[in-house]
Amino acid sequence: MTFTTRTPRVVAARRLQRRRDRDQSGRFLAEGPQAVREALAAGVVLELFGTEAALNRHGDLALEAPVVSPVDEEALAALTETVQPQGLVAVCEQVDVTLSAALAKGPRLVAVAAEIRDPGNAGTILRTADAAGAGVVIFAGDAVDPYNGKCVRASAGSLFHVDVVRTGLDVLDELRDYGLQTLATSGNGADDLDTLLDEGVLAGPTAWIFGSEAHGLPRDLLDGADRQVRVPIYGGAESLNLAAAAAVCLYASARAHR
Amino acid sequence: MTFTTRTPRVVAARRLQRRRDRDQSGRFLAEGPQAVREALAAGVVLELFGTEAALNRHGDLALEAPVVSPVDEEALAALTETVQPQGLVAVCEQVDVTLSAALAKGPRLVAVAAEIRDPGNAGTILRTADAAGAGVVIFAGDAVDPYNGKCVRASAGSLFHVDVVRTGLDVLDELRDYGLQTLATSGNGADDLDTLLDEGVLAGPTAWIFGSEAHGLPRDLLDGADRQVRVPIYGGAESLNLAAAAAVCLYASARAHR
């Protein structure tokens, strides 16, 4: 039996495109074979929807899923947001953990996204943090929902690799309690990234704190952090965009941690 | 007199949202006060359109523009692509130069965007290259039009700071003739970025070559470059996105060039 847009389970899954329904149910959607594979590896898939062609093409994924539900093309299109979803979308359990649970594992590199509203930026930070070896990404304050479809896609699977934490803005004390120095990024920061790297400051366990491109970091986080750090600008640009600045900072730490 | 959507000069300017018309006329549009300011500083503004309120608010920009044309809100909306264009849009002359002209200035850091189709990525590379001190950004092969509105906006003014070159894919010989080593980025590159930095390889004049996220670099460029370089991945991510990889590579060179 093939499900259609009117099948109740498809109707219910489709509602997960809305934040309110994700928050209430503790579930979200991951689309495309790459994300589905990572979600299966993380053990959080509840149900896999797919067109007949896609389920045949990705038989290995269909075998691993606890529930497999064939859908017609129209239902697949309704459940997905991209032009080329490649026929698969999974309903997943949300994966975030508490701040204490994440920090208790003793990560040496942490990324904090403070009040970041753009889902593409948030997903890119997840991906970059994962690549640089950060074990924890914290969405602090009034940040974007990490289970937003665009964020899930931009993370390219990294949402399932790192410990994701959703919490308030008052994270500094707990980060310090776990031995992490707190470095807040700011275009006017007193400390230059390259100098910190030269002086060995980045060798220690570090939490990088990034704010939104439009508004920067909230005052409390900026003033309360151990240091305010600027990425040096060598040319005529006023600043870097958020994803680029995060990549440069996280990779400077990764370099120091080798 | 206030121009409307039916005024011939507004109709003509609006056509510059299409690539064909930009290519034929050698002109493009820059919207918002920041881009207009940079375009004026670069001396390439031909005409400044603005609402009465915006022209009053940015009297300094209106004074500098060779021709100022007040438009009504509807005409402004037709000429711009963003939700908040802040009332200003300028018709500009295209700024690109030939490869030889750009290289003759002896840049020590160059970014090559090879067949990059996404205008947001292209604009971000312009901005990041500028921030890292690269004097030249080359759009090689079948790349996005650097004067595409989304690229202009993502560049955040850097389109007007660096030497922009549009040329074919066969750039390697000319880059070498001007004393630049050619480093092609690849997820499977034989050389690790951090090792090159440790060994002093990045201290010399360098052209970084970036391909599209979907397709990577064309074979000729990859095989023909002096080295194939990978950004190390320390965590579970498969790769970095293009903007993040470019930021890490260009800033590694900037660090070596200090």
PDB file of C-alpha atoms in Angstrom, chain B:
ATOM      1  CA  MET B   1      10.252  65.147 -10.711  1.00  0.00           C
ATOM      2  CA  THR B   2       9.927  61.644  -9.312  1.00  0.00           C
ATOM      3  CA  PHE B   3      10.480  58.646 -11.592  1.00  0.00           C
ATOM      4  CA  THR B   4       8.009  55.765 -11.682  1.00  0.00           C
ATOM      5  CA  THR B   5       8.186  52.163 -12.906  1.00  0.00           C
ATOM      6  CA  ARG B   6       7.164  53.479 -16.340  1.00  0.00           C
ATOM      7  CA  THR B   7       9.951  56.049 -16.671  1.00  0.00           C
ATOM      8  CA  PRO B   8      12.280  54.818 -19.467  1.00  0.00           C
ATOM      9  CA  ARG B   9      15.455  55.201 -17.367  1.00  0.00           C
ATOM     10  CA  VAL B  10      13.890  53.067 -14.609  1.00  0.00           C
ATOM     11  CA  VAL B  11      12.745  50.487 -17.167  1.00  0.00           C
ATOM     12  CA  ALA B  12      16.279  50.337 -18.615  1.00  0.00           C
ATOM     13  CA  ALA B  13      17.946  50.067 -15.193  1.00  0.00           C
ATOM     14  CA  ARG B  14      15.574  47.319 -14.142  1.00  0.00           C
ATOM     15  CA  ARG B  15      16.702  45.195 -17.090  1.00  0.00           C
ATOM     16  CA  LEU B  16      20.114  44.989 -15.419  1.00  0.00           C
ATOM     17  CA  GLN B  17      18.628  42.340 -13.127  1.00  0.00           C
ATOM     18  CA  ARG B  18      19.072  40.027 -16.132  1.00  0.00           C
ATOM     19  CA  ARG B  19      22.497  38.694 -16.997  1.00  0.00           C
ATOM     20  CA  ARG B  20      22.072  39.201 -20.734  1.00  0.00           C
ATOM     21  CA  ASP B  21      21.431  42.893 -20.257  1.00  0.00           C
ATOM     22  CA  ARG B  22      24.338  43.242 -17.848  1.00  0.00           C
ATOM     23  CA  ASP B  23      26.667  41.521 -20.322  1.00  0.00           C
ATOM     24  CA  GLN B  24      25.488  43.695 -23.227  1.00  0.00           C
ATOM     25  CA  SER B  25      25.630  47.001 -21.376  1.00  0.00           C
ATOM     26  CA  GLY B  26      28.656  46.424 -19.148  1.00  0.00           C
ATOM     27  CA  ARG B  27      26.626  47.760 -16.246  1.00  0.00           C
ATOM     28  CA  PHE B  28      25.057  46.360 -13.075  1.00  0.00           C
ATOM     29  CA  LEU B  29      23.048  47.348 -10.010  1.00  0.00           C
ATOM     30  CA  ALA B  30      24.319  47.855  -6.461  1.00  0.00           C
ATOM     31  CA  GLU B  31      21.645  48.316  -3.791  1.00  0.00           C
ATOM     32  CA  GLY B  32      21.662  49.671  -0.264  1.00  0.00           C
ATOM     33  CA  PRO B  33      23.750  52.464   1.264  1.00  0.00           C
ATOM     34  CA  GLN B  34      26.815  50.313   2.019  1.00  0.00           C
ATOM     35  CA  ALA B  35      27.220  49.040  -1.545  1.00  0.00           C
ATOM     36  CA  VAL B  36      26.447  52.474  -2.990  1.00  0.00           C
ATOM     37  CA  ARG B  37      29.109  54.050  -0.762  1.00  0.00           C
ATOM     38  CA  GLU B  38      31.731  51.531  -1.907  1.00  0.00           C
ATOM     39  CA  ALA B  39      30.717  51.947  -5.551  1.00  0.00           C
ATOM     40  CA  LEU B  40      31.045  55.727  -5.264  1.00  0.00           C
ATOM     41  CA  ALA B  41      34.467  55.350  -3.653  1.00  0.00           C
ATOM     42  CA  ALA B  42      35.471  53.124  -6.586  1.00  0.00           C
ATOM     43  CA  GLY B  43      34.258  55.783  -9.013  1.00  0.00           C
ATOM     44  CA  VAL B  44      31.930  53.496 -10.955  1.00  0.00           C
ATOM     45  CA  VAL B  45      28.481  54.932 -10.216  1.00  0.00           C
ATOM     46  CA  LEU B  46      26.674  56.224 -13.317  1.00  0.00           C
ATOM     47  CA  GLU B  47      23.288  57.022 -11.741  1.00  0.00           C
ATOM     48  CA  LEU B  48      21.864  56.845  -8.252  1.00  0.00           C
ATOM     49  CA  PHE B  49      18.167  56.071  -7.813  1.00  0.00           C
ATOM     50  CA  GLY B  50      16.600  56.718  -4.423  1.00  0.00           C
ATOM     51  CA  THR B  51      13.368  57.488  -2.656  1.00  0.00           C
ATOM     52  CA  GLU B  52      13.087  61.058  -1.414  1.00  0.00           C
ATOM     53  CA  ALA B  53      13.434  59.872   2.181  1.00  0.00           C
ATOM     54  CA  ALA B  54      16.558  57.818   1.446  1.00  0.00           C
ATOM     55  CA  LEU B  55      18.218  60.586  -0.593  1.00  0.00           C
ATOM     56  CA  ASN B  56      17.648  62.986   2.307  1.00  0.00           C
ATOM     57  CA  ARG B  57      18.914  60.467   4.855  1.00  0.00           C
ATOM     58  CA  HIS B  58      22.041  59.769   2.767  1.00  0.00           C
ATOM     59  CA  GLY B  59      22.703  63.294   1.515  1.00  0.00           C
ATOM     60  CA  ASP B  60      26.452  62.614   1.453  1.00  0.00           C
ATOM     61  CA  LEU B  61      25.989  59.822  -1.077  1.00  0.00           C
ATOM     62  CA  ALA B  62      23.571  61.859  -3.195  1.00  0.00           C
ATOM     63  CA  LEU B  63      26.111  64.692  -3.329  1.00  0.00           C
ATOM     64  CA  GLU B  64      28.827  62.399  -4.666  1.00  0.00           C
ATOM     65  CA  ALA B  65      26.767  60.695  -7.382  1.00  0.00           C
ATOM     66  CA  PRO B  66      27.114  62.105 -10.925  1.00  0.00           C
ATOM     67  CA  VAL B  67      23.360  61.744 -11.586  1.00  0.00           C
ATOM     68  CA  VAL B  68      20.682  61.482  -8.894  1.00  0.00           C
ATOM     69  CA  SER B  69      17.179  60.324  -9.835  1.00  0.00           C
ATOM     70  CA  PRO B  70      14.376  60.378  -7.253  1.00  0.00           C
ATOM     71  CA  VAL B  71      12.011  57.425  -7.611  1.00  0.00           C
ATOM     72  CA  ASP B  72       8.726  56.519  -5.973  1.00  0.00           C
ATOM     73  CA  GLU B  73       8.470  53.527  -3.630  1.00  0.00           C
ATOM     74  CA  GLU B  74       7.099  51.267  -6.346  1.00  0.00           C
ATOM     75  CA  ALA B  75       9.971  52.043  -8.718  1.00  0.00           C
ATOM     76  CA  LEU B  76      12.496  51.476  -5.933  1.00  0.00           C
ATOM     77  CA  ALA B  77      10.916  48.105  -5.166  1.00  0.00           C
ATOM     78  CA  ALA B  78      11.065  47.180  -8.858  1.00  0.00           C
ATOM     79  CA  LEU B  79      14.763  48.065  -9.048  1.00  0.00           C
ATOM     80  CA  THR B  80      15.804  46.128  -5.959  1.00  0.00           C
ATOM     81  CA  GLU B  81      15.724  42.488  -4.907  1.00  0.00           C
ATOM     82  CA  THR B  82      15.924  42.582  -1.114  1.00  0.00           C
ATOM     83  CA  VAL B  83      13.163  43.099   1.411  1.00  0.00           C
ATOM     84  CA  GLN B  84      14.929  46.089   2.951  1.00  0.00           C
ATOM     85  CA  PRO B  85      16.884  47.873   0.218  1.00  0.00           C
ATOM     86  CA  GLN B  86      16.928  51.020   2.375  1.00  0.00           C
ATOM     87  CA  GLY B  87      15.804  53.198  -0.481  1.00  0.00           C
ATOM     88  CA  LEU B  88      18.919  53.357  -2.674  1.00  0.00           C
ATOM     89  CA  VAL B  89      20.175  51.567  -5.786  1.00  0.00           C
ATOM     90  CA  ALA B  90      22.965  52.620  -8.147  1.00  0.00           C
ATOM     91  CA  VAL B  91      23.641  51.810 -11.782  1.00  0.00           C
ATOM     92  CA  CYS B  92      27.376  51.035 -11.931  1.00  0.00           C
ATOM     93  CA  GLU B  93      29.977  50.326 -14.572  1.00  0.00           C
ATOM     94  CA  GLN B  94      31.385  46.810 -14.354  1.00  0.00           C
ATOM     95  CA  VAL B  95      34.760  46.795 -12.626  1.00  0.00           C
ATOM     96  CA  ASP B  96      36.523  43.666 -13.845  1.00  0.00           C
ATOM     97  CA  VAL B  97      39.997  43.807 -15.325  1.00  0.00           C
ATOM     98  CA  THR B  98      42.078  41.432 -17.444  1.00  0.00           C
ATOM     99  CA  LEU B  99      44.101  38.670 -15.840  1.00  0.00           C
ATOM    100  CA  SER B 100      47.393  40.250 -16.935  1.00  0.00           C
ATOM    101  CA  ALA B 101      46.423  43.655 -15.599  1.00  0.00           C
ATOM    102  CA  ALA B 102      45.535  42.158 -12.224  1.00  0.00           C
ATOM    103  CA  LEU B 103      48.648  39.972 -11.975  1.00  0.00           C
ATOM    104  CA  ALA B 104      50.974  42.733 -13.143  1.00  0.00           C
ATOM    105  CA  LYS B 105      50.387  44.431  -9.785  1.00  0.00           C
ATOM    106  CA  GLY B 106      52.183  41.531  -8.101  1.00  0.00           C
ATOM    107  CA  PRO B 107      49.546  40.217  -5.683  1.00  0.00           C
ATOM    108  CA  ARG B 108      50.863  37.789  -3.053  1.00  0.00           C
ATOM    109  CA  LEU B 109      47.478  36.157  -2.528  1.00  0.00           C
ATOM    110  CA  VAL B 110      44.935  35.299  -5.231  1.00  0.00           C
ATOM    111  CA  ALA B 111      41.645  33.375  -5.093  1.00  0.00           C
ATOM    112  CA  VAL B 112      40.360  31.495  -8.134  1.00  0.00           C
ATOM    113  CA  ALA B 113      36.668  30.498  -8.152  1.00  0.00           C
ATOM    114  CA  ALA B 114      36.415  27.824 -10.856  1.00  0.00           C
ATOM    115  CA  GLU B 115      32.968  27.121 -12.286  1.00  0.00           C
ATOM    116  CA  ILE B 116      31.247  28.239  -9.116  1.00  0.00           C
ATOM    117  CA  ARG B 117      27.570  28.653  -9.933  1.00  0.00           C
ATOM    118  CA  ASP B 118      26.066  29.768  -6.648  1.00  0.00           C
ATOM    119  CA  PRO B 119      26.022  33.572  -6.411  1.00  0.00           C
ATOM    120  CA  GLY B 120      25.940  33.547  -2.589  1.00  0.00           C
ATOM    121  CA  ASN B 121      29.072  31.399  -2.472  1.00  0.00           C
ATOM    122  CA  ALA B 122      30.802  33.571  -5.066  1.00  0.00           C
ATOM    123  CA  GLY B 123      30.015  36.751  -3.134  1.00  0.00           C
ATOM    124  CA  THR B 124      31.205  35.196   0.117  1.00  0.00           C
ATOM    125  CA  ILE B 125      34.498  34.206  -1.517  1.00  0.00           C
ATOM    126  CA  LEU B 126      34.951  37.807  -2.688  1.00  0.00           C
ATOM    127  CA  ARG B 127      34.349  39.056   0.861  1.00  0.00           C
ATOM    128  CA  THR B 128      36.574  36.446   2.508  1.00  0.00           C
ATOM    129  CA  ALA B 129      39.390  36.899  -0.018  1.00  0.00           C
ATOM    130  CA  ASP B 130      39.295  40.658   0.555  1.00  0.00           C
ATOM    131  CA  ALA B 131      39.358  40.191   4.346  1.00  0.00           C
ATOM    132  CA  ALA B 132      42.341  37.824   4.084  1.00  0.00           C
ATOM    133  CA  GLY B 133      44.238  40.378   1.989  1.00  0.00           C
ATOM    134  CA  ALA B 134      43.904  38.732  -1.425  1.00  0.00           C
ATOM    135  CA  GLY B 135      44.162  41.451  -4.059  1.00  0.00           C
ATOM    136  CA  VAL B 136      42.685  39.439  -6.917  1.00  0.00           C
ATOM    137  CA  VAL B 137      39.651  37.153  -7.298  1.00  0.00           C
ATOM    138  CA  ILE B 138      39.379  35.254 -10.582  1.00  0.00           C
ATOM    139  CA  PHE B 139      36.050  33.871 -11.825  1.00  0.00           C
ATOM    140  CA  ALA B 140      37.239  31.102 -14.131  1.00  0.00           C
ATOM    141  CA  GLY B 141      35.300  29.063 -16.657  1.00  0.00           C
ATOM    142  CA  ASP B 142      31.546  28.815 -16.580  1.00  0.00           C
ATOM    143  CA  ALA B 143      31.212  30.632 -13.262  1.00  0.00           C
ATOM    144  CA  VAL B 144      28.382  32.750 -11.924  1.00  0.00           C
ATOM    145  CA  ASP B 145      28.210  36.371 -13.077  1.00  0.00           C
ATOM    146  CA  PRO B 146      29.972  38.393 -10.340  1.00  0.00           C
ATOM    147  CA  TYR B 147      27.461  41.197 -11.025  1.00  0.00           C
ATOM    148  CA  ASN B 148      24.491  38.992 -10.161  1.00  0.00           C
ATOM    149  CA  GLY B 149      22.528  40.861  -7.472  1.00  0.00           C
ATOM    150  CA  LYS B 150      22.909  38.141  -4.867  1.00  0.00           C
ATOM    151  CA  CYS B 151      26.670  37.953  -5.443  1.00  0.00           C
ATOM    152  CA  VAL B 152      27.018  41.742  -5.163  1.00  0.00           C
ATOM    153  CA  ARG B 153      25.114  41.689  -1.863  1.00  0.00           C
ATOM    154  CA  ALA B 154      27.013  38.702  -0.413  1.00  0.00           C
ATOM    155  CA  SER B 155      30.306  40.424  -1.263  1.00  0.00           C
ATOM    156  CA  ALA B 156      29.336  43.241   1.138  1.00  0.00           C
ATOM    157  CA  GLY B 157      31.336  45.814  -0.848  1.00  0.00           C
ATOM    158  CA  SER B 158      34.378  43.634  -1.516  1.00  0.00           C
ATOM    159  CA  LEU B 159      33.494  43.469  -5.216  1.00  0.00           C
ATOM    160  CA  PHE B 160      34.726  47.071  -5.287  1.00  0.00           C
ATOM    161  CA  HIS B 161      37.919  46.440  -3.262  1.00  0.00           C
ATOM    162  CA  VAL B 162      39.619  43.572  -5.061  1.00  0.00           C
ATOM    163  CA  ASP B 163      40.609  43.169  -8.696  1.00  0.00           C
ATOM    164  CA  VAL B 164      37.890  40.973 -10.220  1.00  0.00           C
ATOM    165  CA  VAL B 165      38.867  38.940 -13.298  1.00  0.00           C
ATOM    166  CA  ARG B 166      36.596  36.898 -15.585  1.00  0.00           C
ATOM    167  CA  THR B 167      38.411  34.426 -17.753  1.00  0.00           C
ATOM    168  CA  GLY B 168      38.607  30.861 -19.008  1.00  0.00           C
ATOM    169  CA  LEU B 169      39.780  27.838 -17.034  1.00  0.00           C
ATOM    170  CA  ASP B 170      43.347  27.882 -18.408  1.00  0.00           C
ATOM    171  CA  VAL B 171      44.830  30.207 -15.792  1.00  0.00           C
ATOM    172  CA  LEU B 172      47.623  28.093 -14.345  1.00  0.00           C
ATOM    173  CA  ASP B 173      50.446  29.081 -16.709  1.00  0.00           C
ATOM    174  CA  GLU B 174      49.799  32.773 -16.341  1.00  0.00           C
ATOM    175  CA  LEU B 175      49.591  32.511 -12.543  1.00  0.00           C
ATOM    176  CA  ARG B 176      52.976  30.721 -12.529  1.00  0.00           C
ATOM    177  CA  ASP B 177      54.489  33.269 -14.905  1.00  0.00           C
ATOM    178  CA  TYR B 178      53.770  35.883 -12.269  1.00  0.00           C
ATOM    179  CA  GLY B 179      55.494  33.838  -9.567  1.00  0.00           C
ATOM    180  CA  LEU B 180      52.430  32.417  -7.827  1.00  0.00           C
ATOM    181  CA  GLN B 181      52.327  28.806  -6.654  1.00  0.00           C
ATOM    182  CA  THR B 182      49.000  27.177  -7.529  1.00  0.00           C
ATOM    183  CA  LEU B 183      47.199  25.262  -4.769  1.00  0.00           C
ATOM    184  CA  ALA B 184      44.054  23.384  -5.747  1.00  0.00           C
ATOM    185  CA  THR B 185      41.676  22.449  -2.925  1.00  0.00           C
ATOM    186  CA  SER B 186      40.343  18.912  -2.835  1.00  0.00           C
ATOM    187  CA  GLY B 187      38.868  16.712  -0.142  1.00  0.00           C
ATOM    188  CA  ASN B 188      41.347  14.008  -1.174  1.00  0.00           C
ATOM    189  CA  GLY B 189      44.350  16.288  -1.673  1.00  0.00           C
ATOM    190  CA  ALA B 190      47.758  14.717  -0.954  1.00  0.00           C
ATOM    191  CA  ASP B 191      48.930  17.740   1.057  1.00  0.00           C
ATOM    192  CA  ASP B 192      47.436  18.674   4.400  1.00  0.00           C
ATOM    193  CA  LEU B 193      46.895  22.410   4.940  1.00  0.00           C
ATOM    194  CA  ASP B 194      48.350  22.481   8.460  1.00  0.00           C
ATOM    195  CA  THR B 195      51.466  20.605   7.337  1.00  0.00           C
ATOM    196  CA  LEU B 196      52.028  23.096   4.498  1.00  0.00           C
ATOM    197  CA  LEU B 197      51.724  25.928   7.011  1.00  0.00           C
ATOM    198  CA  ASP B 198      54.194  24.213   9.381  1.00  0.00           C
ATOM    199  CA  GLU B 199      56.697  23.625   6.582  1.00  0.00           C
ATOM    200  CA  GLY B 200      56.641  27.226   5.420  1.00  0.00           C
ATOM    201  CA  VAL B 201      55.176  26.377   2.014  1.00  0.00           C
ATOM    202  CA  LEU B 202      52.439  28.974   2.421  1.00  0.00           C
ATOM    203  CA  ALA B 203      54.920  31.811   2.928  1.00  0.00           C
ATOM    204  CA  GLY B 204      55.333  32.270  -0.831  1.00  0.00           C
ATOM    205  CA  PRO B 205      52.972  34.081  -3.196  1.00  0.00           C
ATOM    206  CA  THR B 206      49.968  31.792  -3.621  1.00  0.00           C
ATOM    207  CA  ALA B 207      46.905  31.342  -5.803  1.00  0.00           C
ATOM    208  CA  TRP B 208      44.198  29.212  -4.157  1.00  0.00           C
ATOM    209  CA  ILE B 209      41.874  27.415  -6.552  1.00  0.00           C
ATOM    210  CA  PHE B 210      38.371  26.534  -5.356  1.00  0.00           C
ATOM    211  CA  GLY B 211      35.775  24.446  -7.199  1.00  0.00           C
ATOM    212  CA  SER B 212      32.034  24.142  -6.787  1.00  0.00           C
ATOM    213  CA  GLU B 213      30.660  22.240  -3.816  1.00  0.00           C
ATOM    214  CA  ALA B 214      28.631  19.947  -6.056  1.00  0.00           C
ATOM    215  CA  HIS B 215      31.269  19.052  -8.624  1.00  0.00           C
ATOM    216  CA  GLY B 216      34.671  19.948  -7.178  1.00  0.00           C
ATOM    217  CA  LEU B 217      37.409  21.178  -9.483  1.00  0.00           C
ATOM    218  CA  PRO B 218      37.665  20.394 -13.200  1.00  0.00           C
ATOM    219  CA  ARG B 219      40.243  17.644 -13.795  1.00  0.00           C
ATOM    220  CA  ASP B 220      42.667  19.894 -15.718  1.00  0.00           C
ATOM    221  CA  LEU B 221      42.910  22.414 -12.920  1.00  0.00           C
ATOM    222  CA  LEU B 222      43.236  19.744 -10.246  1.00  0.00           C
ATOM    223  CA  ASP B 223      45.952  17.813 -12.071  1.00  0.00           C
ATOM    224  CA  GLY B 224      47.707  20.880 -13.409  1.00  0.00           C
ATOM    225  CA  ALA B 225      48.082  22.718 -10.107  1.00  0.00           C
ATOM    226  CA  ASP B 226      51.368  22.610  -8.173  1.00  0.00           C
ATOM    227  CA  ARG B 227      49.683  20.863  -5.235  1.00  0.00           C
ATOM    228  CA  GLN B 228      46.341  19.378  -4.285  1.00  0.00           C
ATOM    229  CA  VAL B 229      45.565  20.475  -0.750  1.00  0.00           C
ATOM    230  CA  ARG B 230      42.974  19.177   1.715  1.00  0.00           C
ATOM    231  CA  VAL B 231      41.671  20.953   4.762  1.00  0.00           C
ATOM    232  CA  PRO B 232      42.029  18.390   7.554  1.00  0.00           C
ATOM    233  CA  ILE B 233      38.774  17.006   8.978  1.00  0.00           C
ATOM    234  CA  TYR B 234      39.088  16.312  12.696  1.00  0.00           C
ATOM    235  CA  GLY B 235      35.530  15.156  13.406  1.00  0.00           C
ATOM    236  CA  GLY B 236      32.731  13.243  11.716  1.00  0.00           C
ATOM    237  CA  ALA B 237      31.887  15.696   8.917  1.00  0.00           C
ATOM    238  CA  GLU B 238      32.565  14.519   5.386  1.00  0.00           C
ATOM    239  CA  SER B 239      33.737  17.919   4.230  1.00  0.00           C
ATOM    240  CA  LEU B 240      33.482  21.658   4.773  1.00  0.00           C
ATOM    241  CA  ASN B 241      31.186  23.842   2.731  1.00  0.00           C
ATOM    242  CA  LEU B 242      32.864  25.990   0.106  1.00  0.00           C
ATOM    243  CA  ALA B 243      32.790  29.278   2.016  1.00  0.00           C
ATOM    244  CA  ALA B 244      34.237  27.680   5.152  1.00  0.00           C
ATOM    245  CA  ALA B 245      36.987  25.848   3.242  1.00  0.00           C
ATOM    246  CA  ALA B 246      37.943  29.023   1.393  1.00  0.00           C
ATOM    247  CA  ALA B 247      38.104  30.970   4.663  1.00  0.00           C
ATOM    248  CA  VAL B 248      40.370  28.397   6.297  1.00  0.00           C
ATOM    249  CA  CYS B 249      42.741  28.223   3.303  1.00  0.00           C
ATOM    250  CA  LEU B 250      42.945  31.968   2.646  1.00  0.00           C
ATOM    251  CA  TYR B 251      43.499  32.740   6.328  1.00  0.00           C
ATOM    252  CA  ALA B 252      46.230  30.097   6.563  1.00  0.00           C
ATOM    253  CA  SER B 253      48.016  32.009   3.787  1.00  0.00           C
ATOM    254  CA  ALA B 254      47.331  35.345   5.461  1.00  0.00           C
ATOM    255  CA  ARG B 255      48.860  33.966   8.658  1.00  0.00           C
ATOM    256  CA  ALA B 256      51.946  32.786   6.761  1.00  0.00           C
ATOM    257  CA  HIS B 257      52.278  36.150   4.976  1.00  0.00           C
ATOM    258  CA  ARG B 258      52.190  38.326   8.110  1.00  0.00           C
TER     259      ARG B 258
END
